[in-house]
XYZ file of C-alpha atoms in Angstrom:
613
model
C 0.000 0.000 0.000
C 1.769 3.183 -1.178
C 2.267 5.695 1.613
C 0.688 3.572 4.328
C -1.484 4.631 7.238
C -0.629 7.729 9.253
C 0.022 5.906 12.526
C 2.507 3.611 10.812
C 4.912 6.571 10.781
C 4.795 6.510 14.561
C 4.999 2.716 14.787
C 8.127 2.720 12.609
C 9.777 5.011 15.157
C 8.636 2.783 18.028
C 10.400 -0.187 16.447
C 13.534 1.840 15.679
C 14.064 3.539 19.061
C 11.418 2.460 21.569
C 13.104 4.047 24.586
C 13.518 7.518 23.094
C 11.294 10.134 24.744
C 8.232 10.747 22.573
C 6.343 13.425 24.487
C 6.972 15.707 27.463
C 4.218 17.602 29.276
C 3.943 19.368 32.619
C 2.562 16.178 34.162
C 4.183 13.302 32.260
C 7.090 12.073 30.160
C 6.403 9.117 27.848
C 8.779 7.069 25.724
C 7.798 5.906 22.261
C 7.279 2.417 23.715
C 5.046 3.634 26.559
C 2.989 5.919 24.324
C 2.523 3.062 21.854
C 1.418 0.622 24.557
C -1.136 3.056 25.960
C -2.511 3.725 22.473
C -2.690 0.000 21.712
C -4.686 -0.715 24.869
C -7.114 2.082 24.065
C -7.434 0.791 20.490
C -8.343 -2.700 21.751
C -10.847 -1.204 24.185
C -12.409 0.775 21.326
C -12.724 -2.246 19.048
C -14.314 -4.231 21.886
C -16.768 -1.595 23.158
C -17.538 0.426 20.030
C -16.794 -1.876 17.084
C -15.747 0.965 14.824
C -16.134 0.550 11.090
C -13.177 1.552 8.926
C -12.910 5.326 9.113
C -15.582 5.559 11.819
C -15.381 8.944 13.519
C -14.558 9.324 17.221
C -14.835 12.701 18.918
C -12.003 13.408 21.366
C -13.428 15.988 23.778
C -10.387 16.792 25.874
C -7.248 18.849 25.496
C -5.338 17.284 28.396
C -1.953 16.130 27.210
C -0.544 13.545 26.728
C -3.967 11.847 26.941
C -5.128 13.541 23.739
C -2.193 11.977 21.851
C -2.976 8.556 23.324
C -6.567 9.009 22.146
C -5.592 10.125 18.628
C -3.192 7.207 18.109
C -5.622 4.765 19.723
C -8.430 5.761 17.366
C -6.148 5.445 14.332
C -4.892 2.030 15.451
C -8.512 0.884 15.872
C -9.154 1.802 12.231
C -11.167 4.918 13.039
C -10.826 8.646 12.396
C -10.402 11.286 15.097
C -11.833 14.762 15.616
C -10.340 16.727 18.521
C -12.883 19.196 19.876
C -12.097 21.302 22.924
C -14.382 20.481 25.855
C -15.323 24.151 26.176
C -16.319 24.337 22.493
C -19.633 23.408 20.950
C -19.460 20.253 18.881
C -19.893 21.410 15.270
C -23.175 20.328 13.668
C -22.918 17.431 11.270
C -19.940 15.830 12.997
C -21.866 12.567 13.653
C -19.206 10.924 15.814
C -19.933 7.289 16.616
C -18.168 7.436 19.995
C -16.795 9.945 22.458
C -13.492 9.977 24.365
C -13.228 12.435 27.243
C -12.502 12.806 30.968
C -15.050 12.546 33.754
C -14.749 16.256 34.550
C -15.996 17.146 31.057
C -18.686 14.480 30.741
C -21.702 16.563 31.746
C -20.734 19.250 29.255
C -19.829 17.089 26.243
C -22.238 14.126 26.367
C -25.157 15.008 24.098
C -27.396 12.257 25.459
C -27.587 10.463 22.107
C -26.581 7.143 23.621
C -23.306 6.857 21.719
C -20.535 5.010 23.577
C -18.506 7.209 25.929
C -15.013 6.352 27.149
C -13.610 8.354 30.067
C -9.853 8.028 30.082
C -9.650 8.448 33.866
C -12.602 6.498 35.268
C -12.277 3.762 32.586
C -8.495 3.530 33.028
C -8.613 0.116 34.761
C -10.713 -1.440 31.980
C -8.447 0.084 29.301
C -5.222 -1.052 31.018
C -6.562 -4.605 31.260
C -6.078 -5.005 27.509
C -2.889 -6.214 25.871
C -0.376 -3.519 24.907
C 0.657 -5.184 21.642
C -0.294 -3.614 18.291
C -3.463 -4.659 16.511
C -3.239 -6.484 13.201
C -5.739 -4.258 11.379
C -4.367 -1.339 9.336
C -6.420 1.397 7.710
C -6.329 1.858 3.955
C -4.380 4.890 2.740
C -7.486 6.401 1.163
C -9.575 5.992 4.297
C -10.511 8.962 6.438
C -7.983 9.634 9.197
C -9.321 12.784 10.822
C -11.677 15.704 10.710
C -9.791 18.986 11.212
C -11.522 22.247 11.990
C -11.099 25.706 10.561
C -10.196 28.458 13.010
C -13.658 30.046 12.930
C -12.320 33.601 13.037
C -14.579 34.731 10.193
C -17.536 32.394 10.681
C -18.556 29.124 12.286
C -15.893 26.452 12.657
C -16.148 23.983 9.814
C -14.944 20.400 9.713
C -12.625 19.274 6.902
C -12.213 15.484 6.408
C -8.630 14.403 5.644
C -7.355 11.000 4.625
C -4.343 8.953 5.701
C -2.816 9.495 2.266
C -3.120 13.300 2.527
C -1.526 13.440 5.974
C 1.278 11.065 4.920
C 1.961 13.256 1.884
C 1.927 16.334 4.104
C 4.488 14.701 6.402
C 6.777 13.940 3.457
C 6.537 17.602 2.344
C 7.194 18.959 5.838
C 10.155 16.609 6.327
C 11.965 18.085 3.310
C 11.643 21.664 4.610
C 11.878 21.250 8.382
C 14.606 18.581 8.314
C 13.898 17.364 11.854
C 15.939 14.529 13.343
C 15.452 12.169 16.247
C 17.671 14.375 18.394
C 15.324 17.356 18.203
C 13.108 18.575 21.020
C 10.180 20.290 19.303
C 8.159 22.822 21.286
C 4.568 22.937 19.958
C 2.444 25.689 21.524
C -0.873 25.404 19.661
C -3.861 23.898 21.479
C -4.677 20.237 20.678
C -7.958 21.122 18.946
C -6.208 23.111 16.189
C -4.856 22.221 12.768
C -1.497 23.647 13.893
C -1.208 21.103 16.728
C -2.195 18.282 14.402
C 0.560 19.273 11.981
C 3.041 19.642 14.842
C 2.643 16.191 16.331
C 2.765 14.484 12.927
C 5.967 16.319 11.949
C 7.594 15.562 15.307
C 6.657 11.953 16.014
C 7.013 11.032 12.350
C 10.655 12.164 12.543
C 11.301 10.278 15.775
C 11.865 13.544 17.665
C 10.522 14.558 21.077
C 7.240 16.452 21.212
C 7.694 19.099 23.916
C 4.432 20.536 25.239
C 5.921 22.573 28.078
C 8.265 25.552 28.027
C 9.933 24.376 31.218
C 12.002 21.910 29.178
C 14.758 22.740 26.693
C 13.878 22.706 23.010
C 15.802 22.908 19.750
C 12.828 23.707 17.507
C 9.903 26.025 18.219
C 6.679 25.392 16.300
C 4.521 28.345 17.321
C 2.583 31.514 16.471
C 3.877 35.109 16.000
C 2.990 36.332 19.495
C 4.623 33.394 21.247
C 7.649 33.588 18.952
C 8.083 37.238 19.917
C 7.765 36.415 23.626
C 10.448 33.739 23.242
C 12.896 35.780 21.179
C 12.293 39.441 21.983
C 12.881 39.275 25.730
C 16.508 38.239 25.753
C 15.817 34.675 26.948
C 18.755 32.312 26.560
C 17.728 29.528 24.181
C 20.814 27.378 23.616
C 20.574 24.922 20.756
C 17.553 26.576 19.122
C 18.164 26.183 15.393
C 14.669 26.428 13.874
C 11.611 28.576 14.599
C 8.542 27.803 12.479
C 5.788 30.401 12.793
C 2.234 29.604 11.718
C -1.255 30.894 12.445
C -1.248 34.618 11.666
C 0.998 35.887 8.891
C 4.305 37.458 9.879
C 5.064 40.861 8.404
C 8.467 41.004 6.761
C 9.796 43.486 9.316
C 8.670 41.154 12.129
C 10.330 38.168 10.494
C 13.605 40.055 10.044
C 13.523 41.317 13.632
C 12.803 37.894 15.117
C 15.387 36.248 12.877
C 18.025 38.662 14.140
C 17.490 37.290 17.667
C 18.581 33.796 16.615
C 22.094 32.438 16.635
C 24.042 32.585 13.343
C 22.893 29.842 11.009
C 19.566 29.288 12.779
C 16.440 29.435 10.635
C 13.130 31.243 10.986
C 10.411 30.198 8.560
C 6.866 31.435 8.164
C 4.421 28.604 7.462
C 1.083 28.981 5.697
C -1.274 26.031 5.732
C -5.069 26.376 5.810
C -7.120 23.500 7.157
C -8.396 22.753 3.651
C -4.913 21.435 2.731
C -4.323 19.765 6.122
C -2.045 22.598 7.220
C 0.475 22.080 4.406
C 0.612 24.937 1.881
C 3.607 27.263 1.566
C 6.672 28.337 3.538
C 8.870 31.437 3.505
C 12.402 32.330 4.491
C 13.896 35.747 3.779
C 16.444 34.087 1.483
C 13.611 33.562 -1.033
C 13.440 37.317 -1.724
C 14.899 38.449 -5.024
C 16.159 41.743 -3.597
C 15.587 44.483 -0.997
C 11.970 45.317 -0.117
C 10.856 48.865 0.612
C 8.503 49.369 3.578
C 8.874 45.806 4.941
C 6.145 46.481 7.519
C 3.644 46.540 4.641
C 4.501 43.098 3.273
C 3.769 39.580 4.515
C 5.171 36.792 2.359
C 3.847 33.256 2.094
C 6.825 32.109 0.053
C 6.875 28.996 -2.084
C 4.786 25.815 -1.963
C 5.903 22.833 0.059
C 7.180 19.952 -2.100
C 4.220 18.224 -3.716
C 1.973 21.273 -3.307
C 1.095 24.056 -5.725
C -0.125 27.630 -5.326
C -1.961 29.698 -7.924
C -3.638 33.088 -7.908
C -7.014 33.296 -9.623
C -8.697 36.696 -9.754
C -6.586 37.788 -6.822
C -7.458 34.796 -4.619
C -4.971 32.132 -3.561
C -5.748 28.550 -4.583
C -3.703 25.698 -3.131
C -3.236 22.174 -4.397
C -2.797 19.836 -1.404
C 0.312 17.675 -1.016
C 0.202 14.545 -3.113
C -2.035 16.180 -5.727
C -5.766 16.580 -6.043
C -8.087 19.454 -6.857
C -6.966 22.975 -6.031
C -8.997 24.571 -3.243
C -9.745 28.278 -2.693
C -8.336 29.609 0.556
C -10.369 32.803 0.859
C -7.042 34.639 1.111
C -5.852 37.250 -1.356
C -2.352 37.320 -2.744
C -0.009 38.446 -5.473
C 3.252 37.286 -6.985
C 5.796 39.249 -8.968
C 7.619 37.097 -11.491
C 9.423 34.219 -9.838
C 9.397 35.928 -6.449
C 7.670 34.553 -3.356
C 3.906 34.571 -2.979
C 2.701 37.582 -0.976
C -0.301 37.659 1.329
C -2.743 40.532 0.686
C -5.487 39.939 3.254
C -8.621 37.855 3.566
C -11.718 38.327 1.466
C -13.893 37.839 4.560
C -12.150 40.751 6.306
C -13.166 43.284 3.674
C -16.093 45.427 4.786
C -18.720 47.571 3.122
C -19.139 51.148 4.320
C -21.377 53.706 2.632
C -21.938 51.342 -0.296
C -18.251 50.799 -1.107
C -15.930 47.894 -0.310
C -12.944 48.748 1.871
C -9.712 46.772 1.669
C -9.035 46.622 5.404
C -5.695 44.857 4.954
C -4.338 47.841 3.030
C -5.361 50.155 5.870
C -3.953 47.793 8.511
C -0.548 47.547 6.862
C -0.438 51.326 6.452
C -1.201 51.748 10.157
C 1.522 49.224 10.985
C 3.935 51.534 9.191
C 3.629 54.099 11.984
C 6.665 53.837 14.289
C 4.490 53.641 17.413
C 2.073 50.969 16.137
C 2.755 47.258 16.636
C -0.459 45.807 15.178
C -3.723 47.169 13.857
C -7.064 45.596 12.981
C -9.688 47.456 10.975
C -13.348 46.540 11.017
C -16.814 47.995 10.600
C -19.313 48.961 13.244
C -22.393 51.164 13.063
C -21.689 52.065 9.448
C -18.190 53.413 10.160
C -14.633 52.165 9.935
C -13.011 51.345 13.275
C -9.267 50.892 13.770
C -8.079 48.911 16.787
C -4.480 49.903 17.433
C -1.948 48.065 19.588
C 0.981 50.377 20.418
C 4.548 49.229 19.878
C 6.355 48.020 23.017
C 7.533 50.831 25.282
C 5.678 53.412 23.162
C 2.744 55.666 23.889
C -0.296 55.057 21.729
C -0.473 57.609 18.895
C -3.634 59.674 18.872
C -6.466 59.355 16.396
C -5.576 62.550 14.543
C -1.933 61.477 14.323
C -2.932 58.176 12.740
C -5.418 59.783 10.376
C -2.699 62.176 9.264
C -0.352 59.214 8.797
C -2.905 57.509 6.516
C -3.607 60.610 4.421
C -2.255 60.124 0.937
C -1.458 56.458 1.621
C -4.984 55.022 1.447
C -8.121 56.558 -0.120
C -9.615 59.295 2.043
C -12.859 57.318 2.408
C -10.863 54.377 3.837
C -9.413 56.361 6.747
C -11.114 55.094 9.944
C -13.325 57.625 11.714
C -12.866 55.864 15.049
C -9.552 54.749 16.562
C -9.591 52.470 19.608
C -6.302 52.027 21.517
C -6.013 48.486 22.920
C -3.565 46.664 25.154
C -3.901 43.268 23.439
C -5.728 41.593 20.581
C -8.109 38.691 21.294
C -6.770 35.453 19.837
C -8.033 31.916 19.450
C -6.241 28.729 20.500
C -4.110 28.790 17.329
C -2.868 32.327 17.981
C -4.995 33.930 15.264
C -6.726 37.261 15.869
C -10.381 36.684 16.730
C -12.015 39.705 15.112
C -15.445 38.689 16.326
C -14.263 39.166 19.905
C -13.233 42.797 19.394
C -15.489 45.098 21.404
C -17.276 47.598 19.188
C -17.407 51.142 20.585
C -20.901 52.664 20.820
C -22.235 53.747 17.446
C -23.537 57.264 16.963
C -27.291 57.044 17.263
C -30.240 58.671 18.922
C -30.259 55.873 21.466
C -26.611 56.335 22.406
C -26.990 60.092 22.646
C -29.978 59.698 24.926
C -28.103 57.234 27.097
C -25.086 59.499 27.143
C -27.085 62.448 28.482
C -27.588 60.611 31.762
C -25.003 60.483 34.459
C -22.231 62.266 32.595
C -22.711 60.981 29.057
C -20.912 57.628 29.096
C -22.131 56.648 25.615
C -21.274 59.941 23.909
C -18.255 59.784 21.623
C -16.055 62.774 20.866
C -18.106 63.886 17.862
C -21.400 63.721 19.795
C -19.972 65.862 22.570
C -18.545 68.389 20.134
C -21.974 68.866 18.534
C -23.682 69.117 21.935
C -21.085 71.658 23.038
C -21.777 73.892 20.039
C -25.515 73.712 20.716
C -24.895 75.159 24.187
C -21.996 77.508 23.406
C -23.771 79.809 20.918
C -26.647 80.730 23.275
C -24.084 81.290 26.061
C -22.160 83.777 23.881
C -25.301 85.740 23.029
C -26.664 85.734 26.581
C -23.326 86.799 28.103
C -23.053 89.722 25.672
C -26.626 90.863 26.325
C -26.607 90.497 30.116
C -23.115 91.742 31.031
C -24.449 95.130 32.135
C -27.254 93.463 34.058
C -24.772 91.429 36.119
C -22.104 94.133 36.362
C -23.877 97.511 35.874
C -21.654 100.035 34.113
C -18.809 97.662 33.334
C -19.214 98.193 29.582
C -20.101 101.915 29.702
C -18.153 103.616 26.866
C -19.899 107.014 26.957
C -16.698 108.808 27.997
C -14.415 106.941 25.558
C -13.877 108.745 22.239
C -13.899 106.977 18.867
C -12.110 105.132 17.427
C -10.944 103.760 20.807
C -14.459 102.884 21.871
C -14.643 100.336 19.023
C -11.549 98.568 20.295
C -13.226 98.044 23.646
C -16.477 96.898 22.041
C -14.414 94.292 20.194
C -12.890 93.221 23.516
C -16.367 92.688 24.994
C -17.353 90.511 22.049
C -14.112 88.533 22.380
C -14.777 87.936 26.089
C -18.223 86.524 25.314
C -16.824 84.319 22.552
C -14.064 83.054 24.873
C -16.700 82.185 27.473
C -18.663 80.290 24.824
C -15.494 78.479 23.712
C -14.846 77.481 27.308
C -18.364 76.071 27.627
C -17.917 74.164 24.363
C -14.564 72.772 25.483
C -16.018 71.758 28.851
C -18.582 69.581 27.045
C -16.678 68.396 23.979
C -12.970 68.711 24.712
C -12.321 65.899 27.192
C -12.825 63.042 24.737
C -10.771 64.797 22.057
C -7.875 65.233 24.464
C -8.130 61.589 25.588
C -7.316 60.388 22.068
C -3.744 61.665 22.526
C -2.957 59.019 25.154
C -1.759 61.173 28.030
C -2.257 60.032 31.663
C -5.912 60.311 32.667
C -5.287 62.530 35.679
C -3.097 64.947 33.733
C -5.630 65.026 30.877
C -8.456 65.857 33.288
C -6.399 68.642 34.875
C -5.406 70.047 31.473
C -9.005 69.883 30.267
C -10.240 71.988 33.196
C -7.252 74.315 32.860
C -8.106 75.061 29.218
C -11.738 75.676 30.171
C -10.565 78.138 32.829
C -8.156 79.871 30.431
C -11.010 80.455 27.996
C -13.982 81.159 30.237
C -12.461 83.285 32.994
C -11.866 86.418 30.908
C -15.523 87.407 30.877
C -15.988 87.678 34.688
C -12.387 88.733 35.294
C -12.351 91.762 32.966
C -15.742 92.964 34.095
C -14.778 92.779 37.765
C -11.457 94.519 37.091
C -13.210 97.371 35.258
C -15.443 98.020 38.276
C -12.600 97.877 40.820
C -11.059 101.171 41.901
C -7.365 101.427 41.125
C -6.445 102.109 44.759
C -8.815 99.492 46.197
C -5.940 97.209 47.217
C -7.998 94.538 49.007
C -10.202 94.061 45.925
C -7.211 94.214 43.563
C -5.371 91.529 45.579
C -8.491 89.327 45.690
C -8.862 89.603 41.911
C -5.199 88.761 41.335
C -5.400 85.592 43.427
C -8.821 84.661 42.076
C -7.922 85.048 38.411
C -4.307 85.868 37.525
C -2.513 83.287 39.682
C -4.914 80.456 38.640
C -4.353 81.501 35.015
C -0.597 81.010 35.467
C -1.143 77.605 37.079
C -3.552 76.586 34.308
C -1.005 77.562 31.663
C 1.627 75.420 33.403
C -0.710 72.406 33.516
C -1.484 72.747 29.804
C 2.237 73.031 29.013
C 2.959 69.832 30.959
C 0.151 68.019 29.166
C 1.357 69.261 25.760
C 4.941 68.015 26.147
C 4.089 64.766 27.942
C 4.024 62.690 24.746
C 7.450 63.947 23.684
C 8.894 63.191 27.122
C 7.486 59.641 27.164
C 8.080 58.589 23.556
C 11.166 56.782 22.294
C 14.075 58.966 21.109
C 13.726 57.479 17.629
C 10.177 58.856 17.418
C 11.460 62.404 17.898
C 13.790 62.384 14.894
């Protein structure tokens, strides 16, 4: 049988070096022999209690390691197919598993009451261990179903993708030529067991006879991980002796990120970016910077997928990437957009599902996101739609203050179409991610949309639902009447303060202009009291300093109207009144100016020196 069954890769390694460590977790360390014996006993228990048909599906509803690996290998050895579903997740509709493997702690949550056989690896341990640990004679056909893998679900519901033994064996052969793992390697795999990335990781590792390391407390020579975890491993100066390969999957690495992370590795060590949607069993393309044909301008705006794994193929049709799975077969659309210049590497250009429609036009959010990432104080950005407007979620670069909304809009001007510049910018401290390390856009919290409902809610208790634009409009609605009323009623409040009967022209007109300016300044202060706080908050200064500066600006604007009128009515030699006015108005004005100055220069004092060049 060409290729053979998937688990035969593992069994070949058991026969070759049975005492080599196969898997390390926080709670256990198993040799190839011990892992094989446990899987064989579970396989015999399955055939006795479930009587699986060839390719019969078994749902594995646990993520506890190494038990999940025992379950996967046991199902394969029994001639079945596995589907690993996290116990906290909802079992996808249409899965139709004939049996369920779990732990007692998860049973109430995962048993659907259908009467299908349930095996609890802890409470049924005695019955399972009573079986012989020798391999079964039955072997699955290469074309039989081996597993159901699940899409990440970041753009819709998780969807199951059936994969055969032949496809996974072909994927292993392709990975082996690029990764070049040996039996001496300790491979750290960080993805959760219910992901395509974990499935690929254990096949690559155990197929090569290496050690699958599922804990960071042990040394490792290879890291199979996502961009965030790769950065945490490499960007914090951690000593990682012997690390010669870092393979990054899940989200796409920008070129500048890949170069930066690669520079943290020892000379000769490799960093590859791996692209493998579930539809091709996780085996699609791979990229190393050596594949580039020359220097790339603005590396933060490029994410390369590279070249296909051996036995795979990649094509672009109407801008969309189509992949042919390893070992051949029909090309499948990925839903991802890409481009390729000549014989250069394939470049990622966003996902079709991430494009949004605003005001009747389609917005290429990936173009906006990469442009935002080009700002020196932005680490990552995600652009979405909410309430009919574009929203940018911005994660500041490490040790940098978050740039304000106006700064980012100015940065985007001339780079993306004006209509594609987000109206709302939301600074965030982290991006929500799923178990594979991919950004979960559905979990991003949408800020309140501008609506009559939100404005009504915002008018109560301080206006929590008002955004900056709502407050600015409300401030103008109040400020204009204030200006008119202050001008008309000045002499009512302070009789004679604006009497110009003894002042000759043209000097009288200068004073009339002053009175108008005082009323306008008062109105501006009222407007800024209502609408200025949210605008100032977008510049990412400390909250306390921003509040103090906000009130200081209001005082600087609004105090001239009462101050000048009181001064005009005070006798020049009335020293008690003159002193009271000085300490009521002039000294606070000096303090307010100092607070505003501190607020204005705060960003420059806190930003990196490189940002000031």
